[in-house]
Structures are given as C-alpha cells and as structure tokens.
Short mmCIF file of C-alpha atoms and ligand atoms in Angstrom, two decimals:
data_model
loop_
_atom_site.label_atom_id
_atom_site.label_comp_id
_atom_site.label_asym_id
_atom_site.label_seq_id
_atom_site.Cartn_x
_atom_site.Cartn_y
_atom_site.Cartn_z
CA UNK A 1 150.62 302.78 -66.42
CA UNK A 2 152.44 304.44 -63.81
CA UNK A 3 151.95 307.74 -61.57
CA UNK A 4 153.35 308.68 -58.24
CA UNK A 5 150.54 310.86 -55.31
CA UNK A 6 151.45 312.43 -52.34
CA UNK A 7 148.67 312.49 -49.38
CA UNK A 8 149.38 314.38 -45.46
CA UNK A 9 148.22 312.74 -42.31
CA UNK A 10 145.29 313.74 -40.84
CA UNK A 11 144.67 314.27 -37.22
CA UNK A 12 141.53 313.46 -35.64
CA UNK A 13 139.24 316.28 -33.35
CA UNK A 14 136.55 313.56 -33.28
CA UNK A 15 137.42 310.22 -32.98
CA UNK A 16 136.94 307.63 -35.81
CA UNK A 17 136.65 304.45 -33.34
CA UNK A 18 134.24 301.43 -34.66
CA UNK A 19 132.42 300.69 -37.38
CA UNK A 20 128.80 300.07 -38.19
CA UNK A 21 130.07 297.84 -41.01
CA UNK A 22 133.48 296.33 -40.35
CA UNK A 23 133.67 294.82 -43.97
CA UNK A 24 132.87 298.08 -46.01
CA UNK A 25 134.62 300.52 -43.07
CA UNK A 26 131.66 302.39 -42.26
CA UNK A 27 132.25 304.24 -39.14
CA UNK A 28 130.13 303.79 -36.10
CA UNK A 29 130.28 307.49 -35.46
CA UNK A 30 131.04 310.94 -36.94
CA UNK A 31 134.43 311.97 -36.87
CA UNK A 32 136.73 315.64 -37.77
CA UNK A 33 139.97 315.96 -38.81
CA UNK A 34 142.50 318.11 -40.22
CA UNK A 35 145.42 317.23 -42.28
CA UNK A 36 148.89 317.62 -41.56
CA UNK A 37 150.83 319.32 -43.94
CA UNK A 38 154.36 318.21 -43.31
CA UNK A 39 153.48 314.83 -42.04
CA UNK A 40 153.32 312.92 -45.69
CA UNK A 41 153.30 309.46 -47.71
CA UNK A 42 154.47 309.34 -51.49
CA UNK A 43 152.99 306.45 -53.23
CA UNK A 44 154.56 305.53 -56.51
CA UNK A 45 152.38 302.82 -58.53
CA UNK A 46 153.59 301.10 -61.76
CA UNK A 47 151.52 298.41 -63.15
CA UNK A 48 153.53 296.16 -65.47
CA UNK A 49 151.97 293.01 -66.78
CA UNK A 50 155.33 291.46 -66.92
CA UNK A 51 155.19 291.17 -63.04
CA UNK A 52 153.97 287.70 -61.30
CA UNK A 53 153.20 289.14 -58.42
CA UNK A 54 152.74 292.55 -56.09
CA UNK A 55 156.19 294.44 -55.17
CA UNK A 56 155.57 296.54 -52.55
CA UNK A 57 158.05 298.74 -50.41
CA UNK A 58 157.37 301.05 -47.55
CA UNK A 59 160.44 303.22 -46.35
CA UNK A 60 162.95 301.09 -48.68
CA UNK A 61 161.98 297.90 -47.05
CA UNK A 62 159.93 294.83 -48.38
CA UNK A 63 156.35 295.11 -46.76
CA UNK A 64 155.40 292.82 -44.18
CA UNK A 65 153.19 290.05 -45.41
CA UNK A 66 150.19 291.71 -43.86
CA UNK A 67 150.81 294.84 -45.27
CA UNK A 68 151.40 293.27 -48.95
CA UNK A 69 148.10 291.87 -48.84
CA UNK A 70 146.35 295.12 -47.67
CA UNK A 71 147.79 296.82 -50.68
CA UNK A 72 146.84 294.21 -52.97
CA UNK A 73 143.33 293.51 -51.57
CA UNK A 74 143.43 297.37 -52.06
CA UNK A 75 144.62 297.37 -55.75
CA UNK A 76 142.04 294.66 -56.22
CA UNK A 77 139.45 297.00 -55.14
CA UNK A 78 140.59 299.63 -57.03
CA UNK A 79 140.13 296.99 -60.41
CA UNK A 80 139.36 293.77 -60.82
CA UNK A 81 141.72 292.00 -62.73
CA UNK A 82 144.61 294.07 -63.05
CA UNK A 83 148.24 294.26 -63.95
CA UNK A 84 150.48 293.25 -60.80
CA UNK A 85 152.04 296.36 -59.71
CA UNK A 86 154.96 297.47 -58.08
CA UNK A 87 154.21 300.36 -55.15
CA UNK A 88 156.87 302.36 -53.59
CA UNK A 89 155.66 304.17 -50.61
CA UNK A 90 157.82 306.38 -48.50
CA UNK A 91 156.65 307.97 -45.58
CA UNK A 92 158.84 311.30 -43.71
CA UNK A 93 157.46 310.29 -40.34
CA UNK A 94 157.65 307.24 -37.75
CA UNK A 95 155.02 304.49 -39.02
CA UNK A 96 152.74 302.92 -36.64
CA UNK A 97 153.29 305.68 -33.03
CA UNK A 98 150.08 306.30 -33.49
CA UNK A 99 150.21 308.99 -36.12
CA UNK A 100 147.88 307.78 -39.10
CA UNK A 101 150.29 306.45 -41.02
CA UNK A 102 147.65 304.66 -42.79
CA UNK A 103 145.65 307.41 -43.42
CA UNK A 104 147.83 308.98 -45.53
CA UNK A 105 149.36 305.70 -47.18
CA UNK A 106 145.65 304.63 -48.56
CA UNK A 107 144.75 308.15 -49.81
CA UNK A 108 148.24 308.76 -51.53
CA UNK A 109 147.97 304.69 -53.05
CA UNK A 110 144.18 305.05 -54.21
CA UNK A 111 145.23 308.32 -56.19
CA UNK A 112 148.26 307.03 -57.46
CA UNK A 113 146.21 303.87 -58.71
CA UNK A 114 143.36 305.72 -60.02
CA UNK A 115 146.14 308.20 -62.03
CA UNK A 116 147.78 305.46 -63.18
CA UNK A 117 144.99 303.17 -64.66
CA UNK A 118 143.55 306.57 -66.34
CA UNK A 119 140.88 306.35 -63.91
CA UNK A 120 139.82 310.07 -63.56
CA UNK A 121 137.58 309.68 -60.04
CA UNK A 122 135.79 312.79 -58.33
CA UNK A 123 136.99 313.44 -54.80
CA UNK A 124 134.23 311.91 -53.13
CA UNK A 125 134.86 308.63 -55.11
CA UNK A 126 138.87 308.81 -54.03
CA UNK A 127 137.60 309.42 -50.96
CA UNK A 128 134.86 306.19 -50.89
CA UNK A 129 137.68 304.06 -52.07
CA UNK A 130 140.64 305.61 -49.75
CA UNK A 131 138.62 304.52 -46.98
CA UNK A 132 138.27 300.92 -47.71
CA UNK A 133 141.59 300.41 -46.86
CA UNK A 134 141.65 302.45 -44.32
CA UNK A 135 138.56 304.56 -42.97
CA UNK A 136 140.90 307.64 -41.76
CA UNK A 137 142.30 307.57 -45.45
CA UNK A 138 138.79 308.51 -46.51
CA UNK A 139 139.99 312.31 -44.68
CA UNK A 140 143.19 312.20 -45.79
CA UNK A 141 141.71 312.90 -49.89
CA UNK A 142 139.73 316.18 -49.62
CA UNK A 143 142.24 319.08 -47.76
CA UNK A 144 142.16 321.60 -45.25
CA UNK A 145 139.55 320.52 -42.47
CA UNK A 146 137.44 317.66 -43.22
CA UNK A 147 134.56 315.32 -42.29
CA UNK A 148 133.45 312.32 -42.37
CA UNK A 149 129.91 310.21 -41.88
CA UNK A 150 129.22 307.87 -44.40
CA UNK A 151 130.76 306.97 -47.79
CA UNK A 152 133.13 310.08 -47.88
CA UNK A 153 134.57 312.48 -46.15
CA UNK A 154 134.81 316.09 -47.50
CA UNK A 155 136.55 319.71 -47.03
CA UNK A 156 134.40 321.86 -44.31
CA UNK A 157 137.10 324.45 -44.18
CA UNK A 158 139.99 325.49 -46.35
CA UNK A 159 143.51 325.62 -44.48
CA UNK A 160 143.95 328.83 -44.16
CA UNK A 161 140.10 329.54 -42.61
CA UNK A 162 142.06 329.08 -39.21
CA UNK A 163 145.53 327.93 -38.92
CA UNK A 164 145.45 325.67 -36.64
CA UNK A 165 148.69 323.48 -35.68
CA UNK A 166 149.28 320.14 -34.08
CA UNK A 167 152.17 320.10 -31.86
CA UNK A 168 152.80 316.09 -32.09
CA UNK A 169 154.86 314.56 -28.39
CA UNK A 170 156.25 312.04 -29.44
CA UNK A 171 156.87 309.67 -26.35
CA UNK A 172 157.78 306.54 -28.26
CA UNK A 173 158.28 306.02 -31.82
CA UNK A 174 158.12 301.88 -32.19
CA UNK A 175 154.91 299.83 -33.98
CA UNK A 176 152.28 299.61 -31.82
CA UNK A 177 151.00 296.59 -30.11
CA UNK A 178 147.27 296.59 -31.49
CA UNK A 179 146.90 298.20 -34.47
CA UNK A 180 143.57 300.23 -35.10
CA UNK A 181 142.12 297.39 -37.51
CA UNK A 182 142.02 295.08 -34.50
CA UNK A 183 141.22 297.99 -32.28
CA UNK A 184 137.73 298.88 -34.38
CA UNK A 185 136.57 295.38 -33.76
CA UNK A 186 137.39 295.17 -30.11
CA UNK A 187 135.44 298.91 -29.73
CA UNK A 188 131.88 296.81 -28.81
CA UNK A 189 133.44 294.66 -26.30
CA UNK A 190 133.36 298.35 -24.07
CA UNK A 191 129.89 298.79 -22.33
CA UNK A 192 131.22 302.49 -22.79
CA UNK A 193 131.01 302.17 -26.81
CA UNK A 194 127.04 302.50 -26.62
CA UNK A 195 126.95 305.74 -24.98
CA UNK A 196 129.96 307.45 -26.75
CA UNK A 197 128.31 306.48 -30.21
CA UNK A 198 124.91 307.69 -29.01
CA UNK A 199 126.61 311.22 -27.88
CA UNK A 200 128.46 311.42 -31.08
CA UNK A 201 126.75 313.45 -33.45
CA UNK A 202 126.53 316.23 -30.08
CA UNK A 203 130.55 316.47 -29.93
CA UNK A 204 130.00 316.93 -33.66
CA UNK A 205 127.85 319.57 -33.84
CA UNK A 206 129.77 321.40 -31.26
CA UNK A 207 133.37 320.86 -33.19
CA UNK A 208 131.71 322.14 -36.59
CA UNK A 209 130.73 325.11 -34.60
CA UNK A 210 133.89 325.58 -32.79
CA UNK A 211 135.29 325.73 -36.20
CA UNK A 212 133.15 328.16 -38.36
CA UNK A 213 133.40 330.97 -35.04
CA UNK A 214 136.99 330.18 -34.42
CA UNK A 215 135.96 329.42 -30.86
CA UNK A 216 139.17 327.69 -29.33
CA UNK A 217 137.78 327.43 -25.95
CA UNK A 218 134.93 325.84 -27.51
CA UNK A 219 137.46 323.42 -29.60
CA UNK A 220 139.72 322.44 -26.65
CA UNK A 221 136.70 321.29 -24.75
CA UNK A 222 135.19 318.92 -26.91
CA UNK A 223 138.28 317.23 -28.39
CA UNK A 224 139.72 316.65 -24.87
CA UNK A 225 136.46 315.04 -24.10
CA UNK A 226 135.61 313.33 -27.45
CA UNK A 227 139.40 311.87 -27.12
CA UNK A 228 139.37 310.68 -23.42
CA UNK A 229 136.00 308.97 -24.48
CA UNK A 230 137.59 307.42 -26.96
CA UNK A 231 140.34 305.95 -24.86
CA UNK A 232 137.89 305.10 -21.97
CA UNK A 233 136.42 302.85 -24.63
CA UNK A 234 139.42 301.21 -25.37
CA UNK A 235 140.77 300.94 -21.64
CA UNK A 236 137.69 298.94 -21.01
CA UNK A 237 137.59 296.78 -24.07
CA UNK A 238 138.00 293.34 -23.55
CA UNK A 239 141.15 292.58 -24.20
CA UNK A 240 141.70 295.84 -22.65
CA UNK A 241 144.13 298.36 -24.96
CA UNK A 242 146.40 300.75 -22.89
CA UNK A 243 147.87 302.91 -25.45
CA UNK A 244 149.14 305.56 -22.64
CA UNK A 245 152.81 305.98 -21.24
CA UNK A 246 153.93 307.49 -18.08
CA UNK A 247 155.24 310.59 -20.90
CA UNK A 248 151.52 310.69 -22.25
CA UNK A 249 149.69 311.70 -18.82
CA UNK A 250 153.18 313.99 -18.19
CA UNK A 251 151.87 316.39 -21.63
CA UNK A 252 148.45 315.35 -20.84
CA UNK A 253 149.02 317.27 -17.54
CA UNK A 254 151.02 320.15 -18.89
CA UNK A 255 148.51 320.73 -21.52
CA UNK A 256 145.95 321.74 -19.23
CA UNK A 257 148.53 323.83 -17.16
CA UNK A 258 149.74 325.67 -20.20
CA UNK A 259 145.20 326.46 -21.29
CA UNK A 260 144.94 327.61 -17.66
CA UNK A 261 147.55 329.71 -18.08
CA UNK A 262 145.64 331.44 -21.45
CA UNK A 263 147.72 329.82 -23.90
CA UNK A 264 145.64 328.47 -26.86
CA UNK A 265 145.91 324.52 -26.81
CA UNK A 266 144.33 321.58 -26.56
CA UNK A 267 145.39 317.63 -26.67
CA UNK A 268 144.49 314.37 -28.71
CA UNK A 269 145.43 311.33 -28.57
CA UNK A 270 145.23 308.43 -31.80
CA UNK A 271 145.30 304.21 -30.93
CA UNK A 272 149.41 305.09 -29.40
CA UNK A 273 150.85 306.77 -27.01
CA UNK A 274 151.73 310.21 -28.67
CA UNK A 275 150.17 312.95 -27.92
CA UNK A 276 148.64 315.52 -30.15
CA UNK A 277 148.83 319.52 -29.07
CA UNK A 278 146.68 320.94 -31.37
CA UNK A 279 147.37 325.01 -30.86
CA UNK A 280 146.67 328.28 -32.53
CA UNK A 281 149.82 329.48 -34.26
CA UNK A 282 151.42 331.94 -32.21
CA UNK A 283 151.12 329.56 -29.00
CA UNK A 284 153.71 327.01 -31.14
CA UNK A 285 157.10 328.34 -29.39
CA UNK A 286 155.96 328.19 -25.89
CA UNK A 287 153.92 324.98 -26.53
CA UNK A 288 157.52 323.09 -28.19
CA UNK A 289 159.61 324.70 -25.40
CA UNK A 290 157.37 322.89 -22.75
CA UNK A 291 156.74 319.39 -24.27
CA UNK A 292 160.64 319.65 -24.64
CA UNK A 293 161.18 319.93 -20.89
CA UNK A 294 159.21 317.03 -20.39
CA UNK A 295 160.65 314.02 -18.80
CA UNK A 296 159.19 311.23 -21.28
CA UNK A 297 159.16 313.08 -24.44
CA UNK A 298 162.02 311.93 -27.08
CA UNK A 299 161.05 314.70 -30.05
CA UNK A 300 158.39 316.73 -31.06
CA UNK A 301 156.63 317.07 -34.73
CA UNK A 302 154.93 320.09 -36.02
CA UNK A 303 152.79 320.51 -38.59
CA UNK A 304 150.30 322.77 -39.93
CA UNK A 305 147.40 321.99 -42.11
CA UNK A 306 147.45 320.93 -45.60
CA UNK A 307 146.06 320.28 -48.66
CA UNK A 308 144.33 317.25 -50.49
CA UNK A 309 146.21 313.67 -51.76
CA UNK A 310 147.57 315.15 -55.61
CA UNK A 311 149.56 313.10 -58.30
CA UNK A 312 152.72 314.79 -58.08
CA UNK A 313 154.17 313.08 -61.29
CA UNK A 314 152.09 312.67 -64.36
CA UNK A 315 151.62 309.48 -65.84
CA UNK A 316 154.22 309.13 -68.40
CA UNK A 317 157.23 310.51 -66.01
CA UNK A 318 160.09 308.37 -64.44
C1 DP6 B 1 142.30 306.44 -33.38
O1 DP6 B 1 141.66 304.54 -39.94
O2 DP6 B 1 143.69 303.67 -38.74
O3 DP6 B 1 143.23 307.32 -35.37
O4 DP6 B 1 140.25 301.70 -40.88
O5 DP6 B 1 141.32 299.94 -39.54
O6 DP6 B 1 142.74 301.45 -40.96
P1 DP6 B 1 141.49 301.30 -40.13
O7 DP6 B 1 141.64 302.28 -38.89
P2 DP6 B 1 142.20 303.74 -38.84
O8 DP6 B 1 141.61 304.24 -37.46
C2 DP6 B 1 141.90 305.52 -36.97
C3 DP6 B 1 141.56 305.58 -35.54
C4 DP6 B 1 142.04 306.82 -34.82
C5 DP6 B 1 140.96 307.90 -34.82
C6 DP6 B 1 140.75 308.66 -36.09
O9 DP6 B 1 141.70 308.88 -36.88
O10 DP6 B 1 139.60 309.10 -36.30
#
C-alpha cells in the first residue's frame, strides 16, 4: 500500500482567483496554465494500519499543523476510512514565494494515493480530486498546456506545440503573509472582482487563441492584463493584500523595456511577490542576464514546460 508520484508546478496565463463554490473549489473564473518542468514535488504515500495517526513531512521537516490536516482532510477525500498514512513530500523549489507549491504538492499526493490504494482513476478524475485540495492542483495532473473551468482541468496543447519558458524573479523567497486559501475568500470583498469575472471567459478566448497561432504578441497582452486584474482585485480587497516588492515593479518595468525592444516576453505574477517572465526560448539568455542586473532580484528559476503528475515508483518498491 505504498507508491511514490512526481507532479511540476504550473504557472498561471489566466488567473485562478475566487471561487463560485469555496467548499468544493470551483473557480469563479476560467483560468490557463502551463506546467513547469523543473519546478517539482515528489509525494511518497505509505498506508500502514499499524499507524495511529498521519505522518507527514514536507522538505524533511514535520508539517505544520495546518498543513497535516490539509493532507489528511485530503487523504480522507481520497477514501473514507482508510489506513493512516505516512507522506513524504519533497519539493526542489522555495515553498510558499508565490510559486504554486501547492499545485504541484496536491496533484503529486492524489496520484500517489490513488496508486497506492490500487485506485486506477482517469485523468479527469485525478484531476477532480487534485483540485479539492487545491484548485491549481487540478492543472498540475494533465501536462503540457492546460485548462481549467469546472470539475477538471485538461491538456489543450502538448509541450512541445510551443516551447514556451517561464523565467521565474525571484525577489524574496520566505512564506507568504496570506496564503491563496484565505486570498480566494477575500476576492468578493473587491468591487473589482465583478467585472474581472464577467470579462473572464474574453481573456480566455483570446489566450486559447494566442496559443493554437503561436501569436506571442497576442499572449503577452492578455496575461499582462489578465494578471494586473488579478492583483487590482486583491489590492482592493478588504483586508487589502499587497503581494508586490519594490524588486517586483523593478522586472515589472524591465519586462516591458526588454518587449519594446522585440524580445519575446511577457510577465505574471501568482498571490507573492515573484515575478514570472514567461518567454519564447531563444529570448532566455538575454531575459536571465537582465533580471540578474536587477537591484531587488536574489536568483532566478527557469523552467520549461512539462509533463503530467506520474507514479514514479510502482507499488511494491522501497
Ligand atoms: C494566484 O490553487 O493556490 O496562483 O485552491 O486555495 O489552494 P487553493 O488556491 P491556489 O490558488 C492559485 C492562485 C494563483 C493563480 C492561479 O494559479 O491560477
């Protein structure tokens, strides 16, 4: 009763922000993504009935309380009245900077329970239950670029349809203040969250086109946009959330210089203050070499696009 998945990050090009249904995570609004190959979680799962209680571990430290329930609330979902279990999660980026760590933790723990409890699932099942512990984990399942609307998300282009790749600033590394949980809930207190719901499914039409022609002027102009909306919402949330740094406007800023200037790229931002360059691959050196001379920014991630959350150990292994 054991098995071990891997699942990438995902990156959003529309924003996941609200739900319709806060109890079942049904989003309020359409969202894009792609995921990010070398940005990963590895999820072991071993039920043993000889356990009293839930182990978990994330990075080689006990969980939190908080996050101990999550898991288990999440194991409970996965089966009713199951073995306890013992998870091991490791991730090979910084949690909570506002790249989805839980994204990929809830896709790579829902396929690791499923493999474990010889639950074979289709995709868009994974997918349904990934996202009730997490509604981006719904997109980190299914690979390559994905969608999402209602129950699941699923693949609306394969990785290598256009290799796209997000140039991540990172301007600070630490937990954030308000996680996205809380942040969903606050997203109604904006008198913005109205009209960038009721605009959604536009940005969406215009980011699955953007997509199937390749279009990157297209692409840079509606994920800037759906992104900024996104953060006007929660600027003017009440409590208001203020996930920017002075080193977020800096590549915010150079960004734009660098499109103006012809190179291919574009920024995002998730609920922190990093900021996402997503690029076409031969603009990655230049794009690097100027978030580097940025006053502001301690490192930069790269990452291409990857594949869907796999067991990467069968069943009976280790
Ligand atoms: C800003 O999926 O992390 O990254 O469902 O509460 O776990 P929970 O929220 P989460 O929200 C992601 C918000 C976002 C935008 C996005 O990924 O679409």
């Amino acid at each position: 009763m054991k098995a071990t998945a891997r699942a990438c990050s995902n990156i959003a090009l529309i924003k996941y922000w609200g739900n319709r249904n806060d109890a079942l995570r049904l989003p309020a609004n359409p969202s894009i993504s792609f995921n990010l190959a070398d940005l990963f979680t590895a999820t072991r799962v071993v039920f043993d009935p000889a356990l009293q209680e839930d182990e978990v571990v994330i990075d080689e430290q006990p969980a939190s309380p908080e996050a101990a329930r999550r898991v288990s609330a999440h194991l409970d979902l996965v089966q009713a009245n199951r073995p306890r279990a013992q998870v091991i999660s490791s991730n090979n980026f910084p949690m909570g900077a506002g790249i989805a760590s839980s994204a990929s933790a809830f896709a790579a723990l829902t396929v690791a329970a499923c493999a474990a409890l010889r639950l074979p699932k289709p995709e868009a099942e994974l997918s349904a239950l990934a996202r009730r512990g997490s509604g981006s984990a719904s997109r980190s399942v299914p690979g390559g670029i994905v969608a999402w609307r209602d129950a699941s998300a699923w693949t609306i282009a394969a990785p290598d349809h256009w290799p796209l790749v997000d140039v991540i600033g990172v301007v600070a590394a630490g937990h954030k203040k308000v996680g996205s949980t809380e942040g969903h809930a606050l997203a109604g207190t904006s008198p913005l969250q109205a009209a960038r719901v009721a605009d959604a499914e536009r940005r969406f039409g215009l980011c699955l086109r953007a997509i199937e022609t390749r279009d990157f002027g297209l692409l840079a102009d509606v994920i800037e946009q759906d992104a900024l909306m996104m953060h006007g919402v929660m600027m003017t949330s009440d409590p208001s959330l203020m996930y920017w740094l002075p080193g977020t406007l800096a590549i915010l800023h150079a960004v734009r210089e660098m499109r103006a200037a012809g190179v291919p790229v574009a920024f995002t931002i998730d609920a922190g203050p990093n900021v996402h360059c997503i690029c076409e691959a031969d603009a990655v050196r230049d794009v690097v070499a100027a978030l580097d001379a940025l006053q502001g920014v301690q490192s930069t991630l790269v990452s291409g696009i990857g594949g869907p959350a796999q067991v990467i150990l069968p069943q009976s292994a280790g």
